[in-house]
mmCIF file of C-alpha atoms in Angstrom:
data_model
loop_
_atom_site.group_PDB
_atom_site.id
_atom_site.type_symbol
_atom_site.label_atom_id
_atom_site.label_comp_id
_atom_site.label_asym_id
_atom_site.label_seq_id
_atom_site.Cartn_x
_atom_site.Cartn_y
_atom_site.Cartn_z
ATOM 1 C CA MET A 1 3.735 -9.837 -15.366
ATOM 2 C CA GLY A 2 3.718 -8.332 -11.895
ATOM 3 C CA LYS A 3 0.558 -7.708 -9.917
ATOM 4 C CA ILE A 4 -0.113 -4.088 -8.940
ATOM 5 C CA ILE A 5 -1.772 -3.582 -5.559
ATOM 6 C CA ALA A 6 -2.864 -0.195 -4.207
ATOM 7 C CA ILE A 7 -2.847 0.107 -0.422
ATOM 8 C CA THR A 8 -5.348 2.792 0.431
ATOM 9 C CA ASN A 9 -7.795 4.267 2.902
ATOM 10 C CA GLN A 10 -8.606 7.966 2.979
ATOM 11 C CA LYS A 11 -8.560 7.794 6.778
ATOM 12 C CA GLY A 12 -5.092 8.614 8.065
ATOM 13 C CA GLY A 13 -3.147 6.654 10.663
ATOM 14 C CA VAL A 14 -4.502 3.227 9.763
ATOM 15 C CA GLY A 15 -1.197 1.624 8.780
ATOM 16 C CA LYS A 16 -1.037 2.097 5.007
ATOM 17 C CA THR A 17 2.652 2.984 4.849
ATOM 18 C CA THR A 18 3.616 0.482 7.553
ATOM 19 C CA THR A 19 1.824 -2.218 5.582
ATOM 20 C CA THR A 20 3.368 -1.189 2.267
ATOM 21 C CA ILE A 21 6.910 -1.256 3.654
ATOM 22 C CA ASN A 22 6.614 -4.433 5.688
ATOM 23 C CA LEU A 23 4.497 -6.445 3.265
ATOM 24 C CA GLY A 24 6.983 -5.494 0.552
ATOM 25 C CA ALA A 25 9.949 -6.591 2.676
ATOM 26 C CA SER A 26 8.212 -9.852 3.607
ATOM 27 C CA LEU A 27 7.468 -10.667 -0.029
ATOM 28 C CA ALA A 28 11.088 -9.862 -0.886
ATOM 29 C CA ALA A 29 12.213 -12.254 1.867
ATOM 30 C CA MET A 30 10.239 -14.927 0.000
ATOM 31 C CA GLU A 31 12.374 -14.250 -3.067
ATOM 32 C CA LYS A 32 9.841 -12.062 -4.865
ATOM 33 C CA ARG A 33 10.964 -8.930 -6.688
ATOM 34 C CA VAL A 34 8.942 -6.080 -5.225
ATOM 35 C CA LEU A 35 8.605 -2.427 -6.204
ATOM 36 C CA VAL A 36 7.137 0.039 -3.725
ATOM 37 C CA VAL A 37 5.585 3.085 -5.384
ATOM 38 C CA ASP A 38 5.367 6.005 -2.977
ATOM 39 C CA ALA A 39 2.327 7.961 -4.165
ATOM 40 C CA ASP A 40 2.067 10.113 -1.034
ATOM 41 C CA PRO A 41 3.615 13.625 -0.969
ATOM 42 C CA GLN A 42 4.617 13.007 2.662
ATOM 43 C CA ALA A 43 7.072 10.424 1.271
ATOM 44 C CA ASN A 44 6.961 8.315 4.429
ATOM 45 C CA ALA A 45 7.419 5.069 2.535
ATOM 46 C CA SER A 46 10.536 6.516 0.911
ATOM 47 C CA SER A 47 12.107 7.713 4.161
ATOM 48 C CA GLY A 48 10.932 4.514 5.886
ATOM 49 C CA LEU A 49 13.071 2.529 3.463
ATOM 50 C CA GLY A 50 16.132 4.658 4.077
ATOM 51 C CA ILE A 51 15.794 7.037 1.115
ATOM 52 C CA ASP A 52 16.964 10.613 1.685
ATOM 53 C CA ILE A 53 14.174 12.390 -0.176
ATOM 54 C CA THR A 54 16.131 15.674 -0.196
ATOM 55 C CA ARG A 55 18.718 14.014 -2.435
ATOM 56 C CA VAL A 56 16.409 12.150 -4.810
ATOM 57 C CA GLY A 57 17.146 13.152 -8.399
ATOM 58 C CA LYS A 58 14.001 11.773 -9.973
ATOM 59 C CA SER A 59 10.798 10.728 -8.267
ATOM 60 C CA ILE A 60 7.240 9.732 -9.056
ATOM 61 C CA TYR A 61 6.533 13.441 -9.564
ATOM 62 C CA GLU A 62 8.879 13.660 -12.553
ATOM 63 C CA CYS A 63 7.444 10.414 -13.919
ATOM 64 C CA LEU A 64 3.892 11.738 -13.776
ATOM 65 C CA ASN A 65 4.626 15.130 -15.332
ATOM 66 C CA GLY A 66 6.746 13.686 -18.127
ATOM 67 C CA ALA A 67 10.101 15.078 -16.971
ATOM 68 C CA ALA A 68 11.317 11.483 -16.484
ATOM 69 C CA PRO A 69 9.961 9.582 -19.506
ATOM 70 C CA CYS A 70 11.903 6.449 -18.507
ATOM 71 C CA PRO A 71 10.522 5.388 -15.086
ATOM 72 C CA GLN A 72 13.331 2.849 -14.590
ATOM 73 C CA GLU A 73 15.678 5.800 -14.066
ATOM 74 C CA ALA A 74 13.690 6.910 -11.027
ATOM 75 C CA VAL A 75 13.653 3.497 -9.308
ATOM 76 C CA VAL A 76 15.998 3.262 -6.323
ATOM 77 C CA THR A 77 17.497 0.108 -4.812
ATOM 78 C CA THR A 78 16.868 -0.264 -1.068
ATOM 79 C CA ASP A 79 19.080 -2.036 1.466
ATOM 80 C CA THR A 80 16.599 -4.931 1.448
ATOM 81 C CA ALA A 81 17.461 -7.515 -1.189
ATOM 82 C CA GLY A 82 14.724 -7.770 -3.821
ATOM 83 C CA LEU A 83 12.954 -4.603 -2.662
ATOM 84 C CA TYR A 84 12.995 -1.440 -4.786
ATOM 85 C CA ILE A 85 11.218 1.888 -4.535
ATOM 86 C CA LEU A 86 9.930 4.586 -6.851
ATOM 87 C CA PRO A 87 10.277 7.426 -4.326
ATOM 88 C CA SER A 88 8.043 10.394 -3.698
ATOM 89 C CA HIS A 89 8.804 14.081 -3.216
ATOM 90 C CA ILE A 90 7.014 17.008 -1.610
ATOM 91 C CA ASN A 91 6.514 18.416 -5.138
ATOM 92 C CA LEU A 92 3.875 15.728 -5.618
ATOM 93 C CA VAL A 93 1.538 18.050 -3.678
ATOM 94 C CA GLY A 94 1.208 20.211 -6.776
ATOM 95 C CA ALA A 95 0.954 17.353 -9.248
ATOM 96 C CA GLU A 96 -2.821 17.116 -9.060
ATOM 97 C CA LEU A 97 -3.236 20.739 -10.151
ATOM 98 C CA GLU A 98 -0.702 20.276 -12.938
ATOM 99 C CA MET A 99 -2.442 17.115 -14.168
ATOM 100 C CA ILE A 100 -5.947 18.589 -14.355
ATOM 101 C CA SER A 101 -5.422 19.911 -17.875
ATOM 102 C CA LEU A 102 -3.707 16.757 -19.149
ATOM 103 C CA GLU A 103 -5.454 14.337 -21.447
ATOM 104 C CA ASN A 104 -6.217 10.972 -19.790
ATOM 105 C CA ARG A 105 -5.074 12.423 -16.471
ATOM 106 C CA GLU A 106 -6.468 9.433 -14.563
ATOM 107 C CA MET A 107 -4.237 7.095 -16.584
ATOM 108 C CA ARG A 108 -0.852 8.738 -15.985
ATOM 109 C CA LEU A 109 0.353 6.336 -13.290
ATOM 110 C CA ARG A 110 -0.819 3.321 -15.298
ATOM 111 C CA GLU A 111 1.322 4.553 -18.184
ATOM 112 C CA VAL A 112 4.300 5.068 -15.853
ATOM 113 C CA LEU A 113 4.068 1.562 -14.375
ATOM 114 C CA SER A 114 3.345 -0.263 -17.626
ATOM 115 C CA PRO A 115 7.023 -0.722 -18.627
ATOM 116 C CA LEU A 116 7.913 -1.806 -15.085
ATOM 117 C CA ARG A 117 5.406 -4.628 -14.670
ATOM 118 C CA ASP A 118 7.547 -7.304 -16.295
ATOM 119 C CA GLU A 119 10.450 -6.530 -13.955
ATOM 120 C CA TYR A 120 8.652 -7.235 -10.656
ATOM 121 C CA ASP A 121 6.412 -9.874 -9.129
ATOM 122 C CA TYR A 122 4.508 -7.300 -7.062
ATOM 123 C CA ILE A 123 4.162 -3.533 -7.279
ATOM 124 C CA LEU A 124 2.737 -2.014 -4.083
ATOM 125 C CA ILE A 125 1.388 1.549 -4.257
ATOM 126 C CA ASP A 126 1.340 3.485 -0.989
ATOM 127 C CA CYS A 127 -1.515 5.979 -1.368
ATOM 128 C CA SER A 128 -2.044 9.257 0.455
ATOM 129 C CA PRO A 129 -4.924 9.593 2.947
ATOM 130 C CA SER A 130 -7.265 11.186 0.398
ATOM 131 C CA LEU A 131 -9.376 10.333 -2.618
ATOM 132 C CA GLY A 132 -7.744 12.902 -4.871
ATOM 133 C CA LEU A 133 -6.447 12.541 -8.415
ATOM 134 C CA ILE A 134 -3.219 10.768 -7.408
ATOM 135 C CA THR A 135 -5.180 8.114 -5.519
ATOM 136 C CA VAL A 136 -7.563 7.795 -8.479
ATOM 137 C CA ASN A 137 -4.468 7.227 -10.628
ATOM 138 C CA ALA A 138 -3.293 4.514 -8.231
ATOM 139 C CA LEU A 139 -6.648 2.738 -8.341
ATOM 140 C CA THR A 140 -6.760 3.012 -12.129
ATOM 141 C CA ALA A 141 -3.288 1.466 -12.388
ATOM 142 C CA ALA A 142 -3.873 -1.317 -9.843
ATOM 143 C CA GLY A 143 -5.277 -4.783 -10.293
ATOM 144 C CA SER A 144 -6.473 -4.898 -6.702
ATOM 145 C CA VAL A 145 -6.738 -2.942 -3.454
ATOM 146 C CA ILE A 146 -5.724 -3.712 0.113
ATOM 147 C CA ILE A 147 -7.703 -1.601 2.593
ATOM 148 C CA PRO A 148 -6.125 -1.336 6.062
ATOM 149 C CA VAL A 149 -8.725 -0.864 8.804
ATOM 150 C CA GLN A 150 -7.638 0.270 12.248
ATOM 151 C CA CYS A 151 -9.157 -1.635 15.170
ATOM 152 C CA GLU A 152 -10.403 1.486 16.892
ATOM 153 C CA TYR A 153 -13.604 3.489 17.244
ATOM 154 C CA PHE A 154 -14.828 5.001 13.946
ATOM 155 C CA ALA A 155 -12.819 2.329 12.097
ATOM 156 C CA LEU A 156 -15.439 2.018 9.367
ATOM 157 C CA GLU A 157 -15.802 5.769 8.993
ATOM 158 C CA GLY A 158 -15.284 6.697 5.367
ATOM 159 C CA ILE A 159 -15.136 3.108 4.104
ATOM 160 C CA THR A 160 -18.430 3.545 2.241
ATOM 161 C CA LYS A 161 -17.038 6.560 0.373
ATOM 162 C CA LEU A 162 -13.896 4.612 -0.544
ATOM 163 C CA LEU A 163 -15.946 1.651 -1.762
ATOM 164 C CA ASN A 164 -18.087 3.988 -3.868
ATOM 165 C CA THR A 165 -14.924 5.456 -5.399
ATOM 166 C CA ILE A 166 -13.622 1.962 -6.166
ATOM 167 C CA LYS A 167 -16.963 1.090 -7.755
ATOM 168 C CA ILE A 168 -16.902 4.220 -9.955
ATOM 169 C CA ILE A 169 -13.317 3.561 -11.059
ATOM 170 C CA LYS A 170 -14.150 -0.075 -11.782
ATOM 171 C CA ASN A 171 -17.134 0.990 -13.915
ATOM 172 C CA LYS A 172 -15.485 3.865 -15.784
ATOM 173 C CA LEU A 173 -11.704 3.464 -15.766
ATOM 174 C CA ASN A 174 -10.486 0.061 -14.613
ATOM 175 C CA PRO A 175 -12.910 -2.874 -15.050
ATOM 176 C CA SER A 176 -10.375 -5.371 -13.671
ATOM 177 C CA LEU A 177 -10.017 -3.631 -10.297
ATOM 178 C CA GLU A 178 -10.842 -5.924 -7.368
ATOM 179 C CA ILE A 179 -10.627 -5.741 -3.587
ATOM 180 C CA GLU A 180 -7.697 -7.908 -2.508
ATOM 181 C CA GLY A 181 -8.794 -7.710 1.090
ATOM 182 C CA PHE A 182 -9.510 -5.697 4.214
ATOM 183 C CA LEU A 183 -6.575 -5.820 6.635
ATOM 184 C CA LEU A 184 -7.202 -5.302 10.339
ATOM 185 C CA THR A 185 -4.358 -3.281 11.882
ATOM 186 C CA MET A 186 -3.425 -2.248 15.431
ATOM 187 C CA TYR A 187 -5.334 -5.275 16.702
ATOM 188 C CA ASP A 188 -5.190 -6.228 20.386
ATOM 189 C CA SER A 189 -7.014 -9.460 21.217
ATOM 190 C CA ARG A 190 -7.159 -8.438 24.901
ATOM 191 C CA LEU A 191 -9.397 -5.466 24.125
ATOM 192 C CA ARG A 192 -13.132 -5.875 23.698
ATOM 193 C CA LEU A 193 -13.195 -2.997 21.190
ATOM 194 C CA SER A 194 -10.608 -4.676 18.926
ATOM 195 C CA ASN A 195 -12.638 -7.872 18.889
ATOM 196 C CA GLN A 196 -15.859 -5.954 18.241
ATOM 197 C CA ILE A 197 -14.288 -4.123 15.289
ATOM 198 C CA TYR A 198 -12.899 -7.389 13.920
ATOM 199 C CA GLU A 199 -16.312 -9.069 14.125
ATOM 200 C CA GLU A 200 -18.053 -6.035 12.598
ATOM 201 C CA VAL A 201 -15.665 -5.878 9.638
ATOM 202 C CA LYS A 202 -15.873 -9.659 9.219
ATOM 203 C CA SER A 203 -19.680 -9.596 9.220
ATOM 204 C CA HIS A 204 -19.744 -6.791 6.641
ATOM 205 C CA PHE A 205 -17.105 -8.061 4.240
ATOM 206 C CA GLN A 206 -16.816 -11.778 5.084
ATOM 207 C CA GLU A 207 -14.295 -13.573 2.837
ATOM 208 C CA LEU A 208 -12.782 -10.250 1.751
ATOM 209 C CA VAL A 209 -11.184 -9.873 5.207
ATOM 210 C CA PHE A 210 -7.645 -11.204 5.529
ATOM 211 C CA THR A 211 -7.317 -13.961 8.122
ATOM 212 C CA THR A 212 -4.124 -12.254 9.259
ATOM 213 C CA ALA A 213 -4.541 -9.263 11.560
ATOM 214 C CA ILE A 214 -1.634 -6.944 12.345
ATOM 215 C CA GLN A 215 -1.340 -6.784 16.105
ATOM 216 C CA ARG A 216 -0.142 -3.790 18.074
ATOM 217 C CA ASN A 217 3.617 -4.082 18.369
ATOM 218 C CA VAL A 218 6.134 -1.512 19.567
ATOM 219 C CA LYS A 219 8.815 -2.951 17.275
ATOM 220 C CA LEU A 220 6.793 -1.784 14.259
ATOM 221 C CA SER A 221 7.016 1.809 15.468
ATOM 222 C CA GLU A 222 10.644 1.507 16.488
ATOM 223 C CA SER A 223 11.686 0.071 13.129
ATOM 224 C CA GLN A 224 10.359 3.150 11.327
ATOM 225 C CA SER A 225 12.674 5.441 13.323
ATOM 226 C CA TYR A 226 15.592 3.330 12.093
ATOM 227 C CA ALA A 227 14.304 3.413 8.472
ATOM 228 C CA LEU A 228 14.129 -0.378 8.416
ATOM 229 C CA PRO A 229 11.380 -2.921 7.746
ATOM 230 C CA VAL A 230 10.522 -4.666 11.003
ATOM 231 C CA LEU A 231 11.786 -7.939 9.517
ATOM 232 C CA GLU A 232 15.299 -6.487 9.512
ATOM 233 C CA TYR A 233 14.934 -4.536 12.741
ATOM 234 C CA ASP A 234 13.665 -7.491 14.806
ATOM 235 C CA ALA A 235 12.884 -10.655 12.868
ATOM 236 C CA ASP A 236 11.545 -12.343 16.004
ATOM 237 C CA SER A 237 8.989 -9.648 16.816
ATOM 238 C CA ARG A 238 5.250 -10.100 16.596
ATOM 239 C CA GLY A 239 5.074 -7.393 13.935
ATOM 240 C CA SER A 240 7.546 -9.284 11.766
ATOM 241 C CA SER A 241 5.629 -12.540 12.197
ATOM 242 C CA ASP A 242 2.319 -10.877 11.328
ATOM 243 C CA TYR A 243 3.597 -9.376 8.084
ATOM 244 C CA MET A 244 5.286 -12.629 7.051
ATOM 245 C CA ARG A 245 1.955 -14.357 7.669
ATOM 246 C CA LEU A 246 0.185 -11.712 5.587
ATOM 247 C CA ALA A 247 2.679 -12.189 2.749
ATOM 248 C CA ARG A 248 2.068 -15.954 2.780
ATOM 249 C CA GLU A 249 -1.688 -15.385 2.774
ATOM 250 C CA LEU A 250 -1.399 -12.973 -0.150
ATOM 251 C CA LEU A 251 0.754 -15.419 -2.121
ATOM 252 C CA GLY A 252 -1.759 -18.163 -1.376
ATOM 253 C CA LYS A 253 -4.655 -16.031 -2.640
ATOM 254 C CA ASN A 254 -2.720 -15.375 -5.828
ATOM 255 C CA GLY A 255 -1.806 -18.996 -6.421
ATOM 256 C CA ARG A 256 1.848 -18.465 -5.504
ATOM 257 C CA VAL A 257 1.951 -20.545 -2.346
ATOM 258 C CA ILE A 258 5.185 -20.649 -0.367
ATOM 259 C CA SER A 259 5.566 -23.173 2.431
#
């Protein structure tokens, strides 16, 4: 049964989508079957994997509102072998209002993903930069959470609120929810601020911090404009190496070590 990991932080611009796409591609390169679930109305993970969201027939929106009762029909194959995506759509913006009156509204995404779990080794949910109902659904469906933290000033801003939300969901909706790890992104070892942020996060969260840090790398930004994971855009880049290292670390934490 596949492990479901939500990648979330209500602070925008910290590398959630970049991490979802590139961690997914790196795991796929290690012969894991990976499903990316784009739970952000901006649909950046979808477009970042080459999906034309204007031509998507069914998306996560239809799965959540019941218009697509078979979620397998909404899954799209990407150009990366072993990597699949349940795409998003701008209509997802209105899903939270539509779901308010539904029974067990916090459980809708869990119900959608339940029949998919046996088909994939990992399901990665790219969350929107908010703590709204869709993100609550993602955390209720997930077994663990990866929290990207940008190595810049105010990096820890809002983390306490996110941790409180995780605690509430763990107590009331999803007792098995755990923190997979805090991931330092946009790290530059030459900058004193980056090192200070790294040490501060490490002192706060200790073993919950991934050893791997994602360093600043122009190839990561360039790859997005070509709708490719950095591994396929430039396999020799620092960004590619960092995400492959993260994938190995994740597999090691989950007892699926790959040499």
